[in-house]
XYZ file of C-alpha atoms in Angstrom:
478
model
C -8.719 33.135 -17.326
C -9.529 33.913 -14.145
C -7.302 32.787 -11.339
C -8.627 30.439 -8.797
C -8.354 31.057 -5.493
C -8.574 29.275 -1.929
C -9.865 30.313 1.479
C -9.464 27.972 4.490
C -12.824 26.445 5.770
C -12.195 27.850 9.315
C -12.356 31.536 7.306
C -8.717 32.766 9.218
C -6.447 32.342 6.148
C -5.734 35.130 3.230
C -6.693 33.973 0.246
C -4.156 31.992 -1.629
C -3.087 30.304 -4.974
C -2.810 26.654 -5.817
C 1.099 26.367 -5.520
C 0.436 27.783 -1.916
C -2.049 25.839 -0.698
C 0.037 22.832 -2.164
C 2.809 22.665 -0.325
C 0.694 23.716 3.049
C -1.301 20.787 3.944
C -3.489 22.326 6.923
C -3.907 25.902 6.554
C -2.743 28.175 9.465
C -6.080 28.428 11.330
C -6.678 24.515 10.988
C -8.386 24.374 8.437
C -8.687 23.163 4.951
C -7.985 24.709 1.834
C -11.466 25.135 -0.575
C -11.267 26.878 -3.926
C -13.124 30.245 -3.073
C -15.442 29.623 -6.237
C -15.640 26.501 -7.870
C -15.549 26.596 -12.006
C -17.890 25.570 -13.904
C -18.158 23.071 -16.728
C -20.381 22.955 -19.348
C -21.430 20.250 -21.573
C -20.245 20.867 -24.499
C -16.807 21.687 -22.948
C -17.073 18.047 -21.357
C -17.839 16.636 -24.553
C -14.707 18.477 -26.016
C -12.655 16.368 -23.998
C -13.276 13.295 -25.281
C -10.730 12.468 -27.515
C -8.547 13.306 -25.065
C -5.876 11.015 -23.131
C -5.774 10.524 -19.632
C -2.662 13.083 -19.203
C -3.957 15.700 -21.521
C -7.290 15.480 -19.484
C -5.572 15.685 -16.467
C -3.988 18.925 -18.013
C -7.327 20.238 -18.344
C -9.399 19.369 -15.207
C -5.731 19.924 -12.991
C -5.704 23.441 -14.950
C -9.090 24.415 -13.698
C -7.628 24.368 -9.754
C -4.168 24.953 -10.668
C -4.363 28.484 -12.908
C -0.735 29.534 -11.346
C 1.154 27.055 -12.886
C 1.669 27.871 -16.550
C -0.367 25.593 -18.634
C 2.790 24.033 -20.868
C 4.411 23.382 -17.722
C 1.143 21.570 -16.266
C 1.493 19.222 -19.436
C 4.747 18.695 -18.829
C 4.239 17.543 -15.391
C 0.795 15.548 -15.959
C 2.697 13.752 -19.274
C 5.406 13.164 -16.812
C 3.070 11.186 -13.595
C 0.421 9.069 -16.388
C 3.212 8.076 -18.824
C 3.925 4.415 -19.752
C 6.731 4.061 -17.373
C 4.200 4.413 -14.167
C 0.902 3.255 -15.737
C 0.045 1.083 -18.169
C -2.171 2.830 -21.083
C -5.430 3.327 -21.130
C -4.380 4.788 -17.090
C -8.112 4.168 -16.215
C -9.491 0.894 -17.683
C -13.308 1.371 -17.839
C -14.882 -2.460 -17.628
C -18.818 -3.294 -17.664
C -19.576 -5.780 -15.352
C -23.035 -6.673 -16.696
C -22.527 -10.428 -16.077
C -23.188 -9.242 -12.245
C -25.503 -7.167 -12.690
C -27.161 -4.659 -15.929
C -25.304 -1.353 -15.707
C -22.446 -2.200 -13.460
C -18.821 -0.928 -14.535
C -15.935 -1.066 -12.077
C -13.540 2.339 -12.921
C -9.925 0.639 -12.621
C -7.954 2.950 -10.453
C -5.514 0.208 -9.414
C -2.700 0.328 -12.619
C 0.271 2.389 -10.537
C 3.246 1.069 -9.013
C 1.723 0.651 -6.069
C -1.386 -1.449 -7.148
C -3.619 1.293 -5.223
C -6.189 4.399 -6.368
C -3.437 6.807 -3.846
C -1.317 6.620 -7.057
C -3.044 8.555 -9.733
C -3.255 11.759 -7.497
C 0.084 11.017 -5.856
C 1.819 10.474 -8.889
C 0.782 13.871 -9.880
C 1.939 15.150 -6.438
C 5.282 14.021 -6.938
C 5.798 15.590 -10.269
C 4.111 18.898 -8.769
C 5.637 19.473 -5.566
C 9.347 19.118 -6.470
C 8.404 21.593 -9.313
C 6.900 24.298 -7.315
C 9.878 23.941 -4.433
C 12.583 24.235 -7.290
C 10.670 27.511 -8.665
C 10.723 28.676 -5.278
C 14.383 27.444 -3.746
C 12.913 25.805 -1.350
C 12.441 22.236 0.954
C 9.655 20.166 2.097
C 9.418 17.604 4.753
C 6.353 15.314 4.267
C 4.885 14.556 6.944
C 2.027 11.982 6.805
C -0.479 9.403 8.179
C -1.775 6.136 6.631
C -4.081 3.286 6.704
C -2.601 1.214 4.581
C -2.736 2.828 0.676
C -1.659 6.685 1.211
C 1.802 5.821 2.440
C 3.143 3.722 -0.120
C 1.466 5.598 -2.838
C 3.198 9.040 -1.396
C 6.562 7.383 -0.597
C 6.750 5.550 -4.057
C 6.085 8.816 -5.866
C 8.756 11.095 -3.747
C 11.668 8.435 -3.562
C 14.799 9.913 -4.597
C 13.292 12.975 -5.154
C 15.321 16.258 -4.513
C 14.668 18.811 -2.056
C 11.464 16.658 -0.454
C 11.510 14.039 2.549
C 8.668 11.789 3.701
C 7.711 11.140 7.121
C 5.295 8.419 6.723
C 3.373 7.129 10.260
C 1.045 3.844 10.314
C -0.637 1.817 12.973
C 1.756 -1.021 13.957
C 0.344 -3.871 13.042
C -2.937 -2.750 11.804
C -2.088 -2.929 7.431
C -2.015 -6.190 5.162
C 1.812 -7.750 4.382
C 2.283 -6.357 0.920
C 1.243 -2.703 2.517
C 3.432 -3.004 5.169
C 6.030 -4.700 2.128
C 5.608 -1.659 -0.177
C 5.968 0.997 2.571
C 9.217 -0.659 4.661
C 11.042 -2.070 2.105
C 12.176 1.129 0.477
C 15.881 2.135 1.522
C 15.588 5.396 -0.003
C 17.515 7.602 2.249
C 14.655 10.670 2.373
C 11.764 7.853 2.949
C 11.524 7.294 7.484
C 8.455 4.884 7.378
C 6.875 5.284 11.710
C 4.972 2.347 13.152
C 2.789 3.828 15.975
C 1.574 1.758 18.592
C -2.140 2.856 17.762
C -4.988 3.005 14.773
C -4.780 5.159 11.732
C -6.880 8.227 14.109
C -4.070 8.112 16.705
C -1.427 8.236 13.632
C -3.498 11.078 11.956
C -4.076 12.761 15.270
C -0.075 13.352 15.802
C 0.095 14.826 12.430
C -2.685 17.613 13.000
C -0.846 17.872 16.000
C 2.784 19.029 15.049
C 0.706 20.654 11.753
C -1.022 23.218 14.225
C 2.124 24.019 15.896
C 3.037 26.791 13.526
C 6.575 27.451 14.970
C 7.681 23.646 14.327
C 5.909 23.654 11.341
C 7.560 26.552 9.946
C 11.080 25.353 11.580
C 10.715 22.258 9.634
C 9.088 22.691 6.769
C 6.454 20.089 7.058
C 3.785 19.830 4.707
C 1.294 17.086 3.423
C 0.172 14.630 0.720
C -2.546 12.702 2.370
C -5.881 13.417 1.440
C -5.836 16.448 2.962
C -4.172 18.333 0.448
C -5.686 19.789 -2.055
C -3.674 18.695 -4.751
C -4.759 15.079 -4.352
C -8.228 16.238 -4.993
C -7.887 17.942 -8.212
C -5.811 14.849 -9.331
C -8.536 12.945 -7.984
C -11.194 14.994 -10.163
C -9.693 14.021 -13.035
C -11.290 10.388 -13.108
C -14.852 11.059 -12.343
C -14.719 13.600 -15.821
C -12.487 10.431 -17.625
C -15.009 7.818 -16.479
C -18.220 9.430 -17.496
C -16.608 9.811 -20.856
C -15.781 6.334 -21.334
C -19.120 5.200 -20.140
C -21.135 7.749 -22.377
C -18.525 6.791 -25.536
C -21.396 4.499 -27.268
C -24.362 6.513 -26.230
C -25.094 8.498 -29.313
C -24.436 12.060 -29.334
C -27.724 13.401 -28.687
C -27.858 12.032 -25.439
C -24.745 12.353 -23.786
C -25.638 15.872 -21.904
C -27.824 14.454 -20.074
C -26.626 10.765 -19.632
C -26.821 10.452 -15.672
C -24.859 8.121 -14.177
C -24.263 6.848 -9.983
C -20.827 6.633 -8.522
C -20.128 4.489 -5.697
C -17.198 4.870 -3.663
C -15.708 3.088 -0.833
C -15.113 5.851 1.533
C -12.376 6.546 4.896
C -11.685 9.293 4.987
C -14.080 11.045 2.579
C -10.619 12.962 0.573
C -12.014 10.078 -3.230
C -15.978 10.823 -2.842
C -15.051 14.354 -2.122
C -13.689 15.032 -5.475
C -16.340 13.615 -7.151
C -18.684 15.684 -5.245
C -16.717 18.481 -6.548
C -16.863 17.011 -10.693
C -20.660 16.653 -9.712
C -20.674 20.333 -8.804
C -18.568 21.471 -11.584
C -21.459 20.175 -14.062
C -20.103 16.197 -14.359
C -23.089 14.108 -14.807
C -23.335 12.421 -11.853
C -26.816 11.509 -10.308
C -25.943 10.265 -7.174
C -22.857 9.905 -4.887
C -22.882 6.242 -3.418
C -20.681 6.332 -0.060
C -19.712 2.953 1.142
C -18.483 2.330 4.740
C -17.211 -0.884 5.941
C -18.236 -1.824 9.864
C -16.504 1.638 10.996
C -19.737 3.305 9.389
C -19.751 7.063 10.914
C -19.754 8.470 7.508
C -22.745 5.773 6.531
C -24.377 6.749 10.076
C -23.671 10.471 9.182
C -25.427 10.666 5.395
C -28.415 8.158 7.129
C -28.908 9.854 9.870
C -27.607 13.181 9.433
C -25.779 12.712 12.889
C -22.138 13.087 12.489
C -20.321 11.403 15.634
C -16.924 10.623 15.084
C -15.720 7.169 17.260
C -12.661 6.857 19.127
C -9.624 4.726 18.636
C -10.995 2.080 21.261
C -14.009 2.059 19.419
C -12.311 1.927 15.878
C -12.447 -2.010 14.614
C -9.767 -3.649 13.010
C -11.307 -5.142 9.678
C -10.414 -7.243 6.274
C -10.440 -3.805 4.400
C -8.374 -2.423 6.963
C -7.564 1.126 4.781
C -11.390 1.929 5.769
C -10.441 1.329 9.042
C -11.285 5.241 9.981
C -13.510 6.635 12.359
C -12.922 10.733 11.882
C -12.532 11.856 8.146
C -10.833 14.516 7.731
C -12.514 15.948 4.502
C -15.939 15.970 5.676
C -14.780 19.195 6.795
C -15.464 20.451 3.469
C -18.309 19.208 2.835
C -19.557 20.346 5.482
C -18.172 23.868 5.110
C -20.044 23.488 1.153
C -23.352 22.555 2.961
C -23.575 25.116 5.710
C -21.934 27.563 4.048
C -18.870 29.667 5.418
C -20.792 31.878 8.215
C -22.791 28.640 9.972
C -19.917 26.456 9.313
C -17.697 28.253 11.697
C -20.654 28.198 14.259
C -21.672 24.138 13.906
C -17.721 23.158 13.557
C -17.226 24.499 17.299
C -20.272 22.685 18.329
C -19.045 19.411 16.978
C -15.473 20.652 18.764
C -17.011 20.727 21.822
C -20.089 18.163 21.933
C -18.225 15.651 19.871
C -21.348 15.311 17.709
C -22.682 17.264 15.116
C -26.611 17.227 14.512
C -27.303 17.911 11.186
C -30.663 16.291 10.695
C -32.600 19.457 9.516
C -29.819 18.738 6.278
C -30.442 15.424 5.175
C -32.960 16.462 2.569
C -30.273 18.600 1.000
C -27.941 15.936 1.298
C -29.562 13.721 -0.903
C -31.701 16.003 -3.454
C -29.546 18.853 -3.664
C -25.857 16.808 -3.782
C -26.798 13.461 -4.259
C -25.659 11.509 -1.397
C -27.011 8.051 -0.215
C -24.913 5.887 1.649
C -24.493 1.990 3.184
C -22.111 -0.497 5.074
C -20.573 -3.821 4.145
C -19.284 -6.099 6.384
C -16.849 -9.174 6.258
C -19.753 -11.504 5.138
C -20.946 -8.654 2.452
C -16.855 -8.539 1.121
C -16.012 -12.339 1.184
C -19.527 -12.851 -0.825
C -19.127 -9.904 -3.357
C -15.522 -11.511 -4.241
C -17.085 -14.568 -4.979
C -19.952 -13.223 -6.766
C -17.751 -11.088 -9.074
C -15.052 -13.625 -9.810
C -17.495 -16.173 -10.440
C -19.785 -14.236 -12.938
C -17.066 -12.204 -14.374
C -13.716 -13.586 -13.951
C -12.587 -10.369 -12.167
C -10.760 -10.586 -9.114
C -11.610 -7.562 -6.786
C -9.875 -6.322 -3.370
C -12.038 -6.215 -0.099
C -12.355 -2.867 -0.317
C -13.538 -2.750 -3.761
C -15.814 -5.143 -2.765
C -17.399 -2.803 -0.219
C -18.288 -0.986 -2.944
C -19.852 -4.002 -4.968
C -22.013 -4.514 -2.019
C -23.506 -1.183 -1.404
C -23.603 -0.606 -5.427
C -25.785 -3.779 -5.794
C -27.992 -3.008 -3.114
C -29.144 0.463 -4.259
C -28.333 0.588 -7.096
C -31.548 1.495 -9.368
C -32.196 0.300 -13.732
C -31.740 2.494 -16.120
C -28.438 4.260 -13.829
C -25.182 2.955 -15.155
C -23.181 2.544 -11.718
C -19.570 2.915 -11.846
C -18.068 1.460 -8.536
C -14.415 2.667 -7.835
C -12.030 0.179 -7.912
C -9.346 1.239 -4.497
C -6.625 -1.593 -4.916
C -5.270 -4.867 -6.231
C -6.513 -7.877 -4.984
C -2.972 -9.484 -4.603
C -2.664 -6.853 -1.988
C -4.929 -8.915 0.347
C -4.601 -12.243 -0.290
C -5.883 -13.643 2.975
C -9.233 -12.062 2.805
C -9.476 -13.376 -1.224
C -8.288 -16.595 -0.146
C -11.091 -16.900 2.504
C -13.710 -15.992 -0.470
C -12.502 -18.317 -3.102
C -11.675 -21.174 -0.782
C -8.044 -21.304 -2.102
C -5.074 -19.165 -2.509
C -4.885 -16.860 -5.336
C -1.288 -17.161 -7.221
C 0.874 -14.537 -5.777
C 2.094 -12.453 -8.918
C 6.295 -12.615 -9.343
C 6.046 -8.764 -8.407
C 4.264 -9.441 -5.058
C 6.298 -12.459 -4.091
C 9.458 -10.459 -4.587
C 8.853 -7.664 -2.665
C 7.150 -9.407 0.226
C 10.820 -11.123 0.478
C 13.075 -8.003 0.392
C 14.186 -6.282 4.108
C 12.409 -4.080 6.120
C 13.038 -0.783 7.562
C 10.815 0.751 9.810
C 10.688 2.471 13.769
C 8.069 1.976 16.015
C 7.223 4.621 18.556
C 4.325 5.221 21.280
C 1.500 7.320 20.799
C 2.993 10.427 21.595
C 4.276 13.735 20.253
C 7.711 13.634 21.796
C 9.209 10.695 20.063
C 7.721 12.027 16.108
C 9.284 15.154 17.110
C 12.440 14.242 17.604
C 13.366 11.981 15.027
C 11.674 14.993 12.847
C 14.795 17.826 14.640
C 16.731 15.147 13.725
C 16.267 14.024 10.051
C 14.054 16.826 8.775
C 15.556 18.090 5.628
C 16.683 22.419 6.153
């Protein structure tokens, strides 16, 4: 089998191998890592997969990106992040939701220990990472921003873990209780949760920051797990191939090769639609890629309009599905770089560097016949209605931000497309917004209730360099 390789998307890094690119985050020109040429699936090697669990699938879509770790070792470490003792079995529970409308299926995402989609590519991080930096002797400090879903997922999958510290950094003030609750209240001694006095961009922004500096970087070993890295992707990959399957399980064989389906996917910060752009370029199934924004629409404005103009943190609104709450996605960048194509993307990338805008409207076309994207926006009326709707019709309790995606899926969604919408989180994780839907309180599970009662631990800094970099000199693991 041929190796698979990576090139950064800014075209200044050597090509490298997945246990490289995995423990780098950024690359060293600023970019990000991109396999150099994707693989290629074929049907019947899909359909060959279907009796498959989720861990040994994750072996084999994982083993398609990650051909330098040695494929009994791979199933060691995906058996290891998708057993019982994290996630409940089936790991993905595929559910119709027909009673709201013919064809709709919510892809539950939500099972981990943290009650959030983060966890089924960050449980795999945490199995990964510590193996590669044993192989290697070696340390990693994490160093990370979140809006809400990232951070716990990351610091709940590297607690206690040797050789590896996180460096976590959220907006103060900005995520629900229980995200705050799952993030602060660990005491692990290599977990340092950072409350900036900012939004998510500002916290994001000071990570790219002390990532380009390559002589701190190096000095401190810092790497990354948000959705950056590409890691998370491949992980991510894994249940676009796993829902198709269970969706196409009762269409008779015949048809399956050609059994189209939509996606819809409540998008930030563009790291969960990206993989499945990737399954859908690999040779998944997938008709079209449904991107759903909630008021802080630049990505809906972008696939619309084909005008990509990322907003500031003054302009970035504080909303009830607050880990959308994003107004510069970082993997765009890739897409981008797939669209254009290495050469041009170097050219338009400084354009959008300099101008702050990127015009892409001679694109759109290709955007939506050629990869499949269409794209809309919810708002708090759309979310607190879509709750509603679902929990009347179905019983189903969904988050807000799944319920950006119930909005957009219902409104373009087309018959005869089976539209999986993917589920990001628990509803007990926002029990304000549900409670303003349903008109009452939902019952706060026992698990909920007792962490939102343990101690908190967590430093708040400004929006500045100076402060992250010095508690960094001074905890960093060496």
């Amino acid at each position: 089998m041929q190796h698979t390789q990576y090139i950064s998307t800014r075209g200044q890094m050597a090509a490298a191998g997945f246990t490289d690119v995995l423990l780098a985050g950024l690359a060293p020109d600023g970019g990000l890592a991109v396999p150099s040429r994707l693989p290629a699936l074929s049907p019947e090697q899909i359909e060959a997969w279907r009796p498959l669990g989720y861990a040994d699938l994750a072996t084999e879509v994982i083993g398609l990106f990650a051909t330098d770790i040695p494929r009994e070792d791979l199933a060691e470490l995906t058996r290891a992040a998708y057993g019982a003792e994290r996630f409940p079995q089936p790991v993905v529970p595929v559910t119709g939701l027909d009673d709201v409308a013919d064809g709709l299926t919510l892809v539950g995402l939500s099972e981990g220990p943290t009650m959030a989609f983060k966890d089924l590519a960050m449980q795999f991080l945490g199995q990964a990472i510590p193996y590669v930096l044993a192989r290697h002797g070696q340390v990693l400090n994490i160093l990370g921003a979140t809006s809400g879903d990232t951070g716990s997922a990351a610091e709940h999958a590297f607690r206690g873990q040797e050789g590896v510290s996180v460096f976590m950094l959220s907006p103060a003030g900005r995520m629900s209780p229980v995200q705050r609750a799952q993030m602060y209240t660990l005491q692990d001694t290599n977990i340092h949760n950072i409350a900036v006095r900012g939004v998510f961009d500002d916290c994001q922004a000071l990570v790219k920051a002390l990532s380009n500096d390559a002589g701190f970087k190096a000095a401190h070993h810092l790497g990354a797990v948000n959705s950056i890295n590409i890691g998370r992707i491949a992980a991510q990959a894994v249940y676009y191939v796993w829902s198709w399957l269970r969706v196409t399980d009762t269409v008779e064989e015949g048809r399956r090769a050609g059994y189209r389906v939509d996606v819809c996917v409540p998008s930030g910060n563009f790291g969960n639609i990206y993989a499945g752009f990737l399954a859908r370029s690999m040779g998944v199934p997938i008709r079209r890629l449904m991107l759903a924004t909630n008021e802080n629409n630049v990505l809906e404005e972008f696939f619309t309009t084909g005008i990509y103009r990322p907003r500031s943190a003054q302009d970035t609104l504080a909303t009830s599905s607050p880990s959308m709450d994003i107004s510069k996605a970082s993997n765009l960048e890739r897409f981008i770089w797939a669209l254009l194509g290495p050469e041009v993307f170097v050219q338009r990338w400084a354009e959008l560097e300099t101008t702050g805008a990127l015009d892409l409207r001679d694109q759109l076309p290709r955007m939506r016949e050629e990869f499949g994207f269409v794209a809309g926006t919810s708002s708090h009326a759309d979310r607190l209605e879509a709750i509603r709707t679902v929990k009347e019709r179905s019983g189903r309790l969904i988050d807000p931000h799944t319920a950006d995606g119930i909005t957009v899926a219902l409104r373009i969604m087309e018959p005869g497309f089976p539209t999986l919408v993917m589920e990001t989180a628990k509803a007990a994780k926002f029990p304000q917004t549900v409670a303003e839907a349903l008109g009452s309180e939902p019952e706060t599970p026992d698990v909920v209730a007792d962490l939102l009662a343990r101690p908190q631990k967590v430093e708040t800094i400004d929006n500045e360099e100076a402060p992250l970099r010095a508690l960094i000199e001074e905890r960093a693991l060496s």
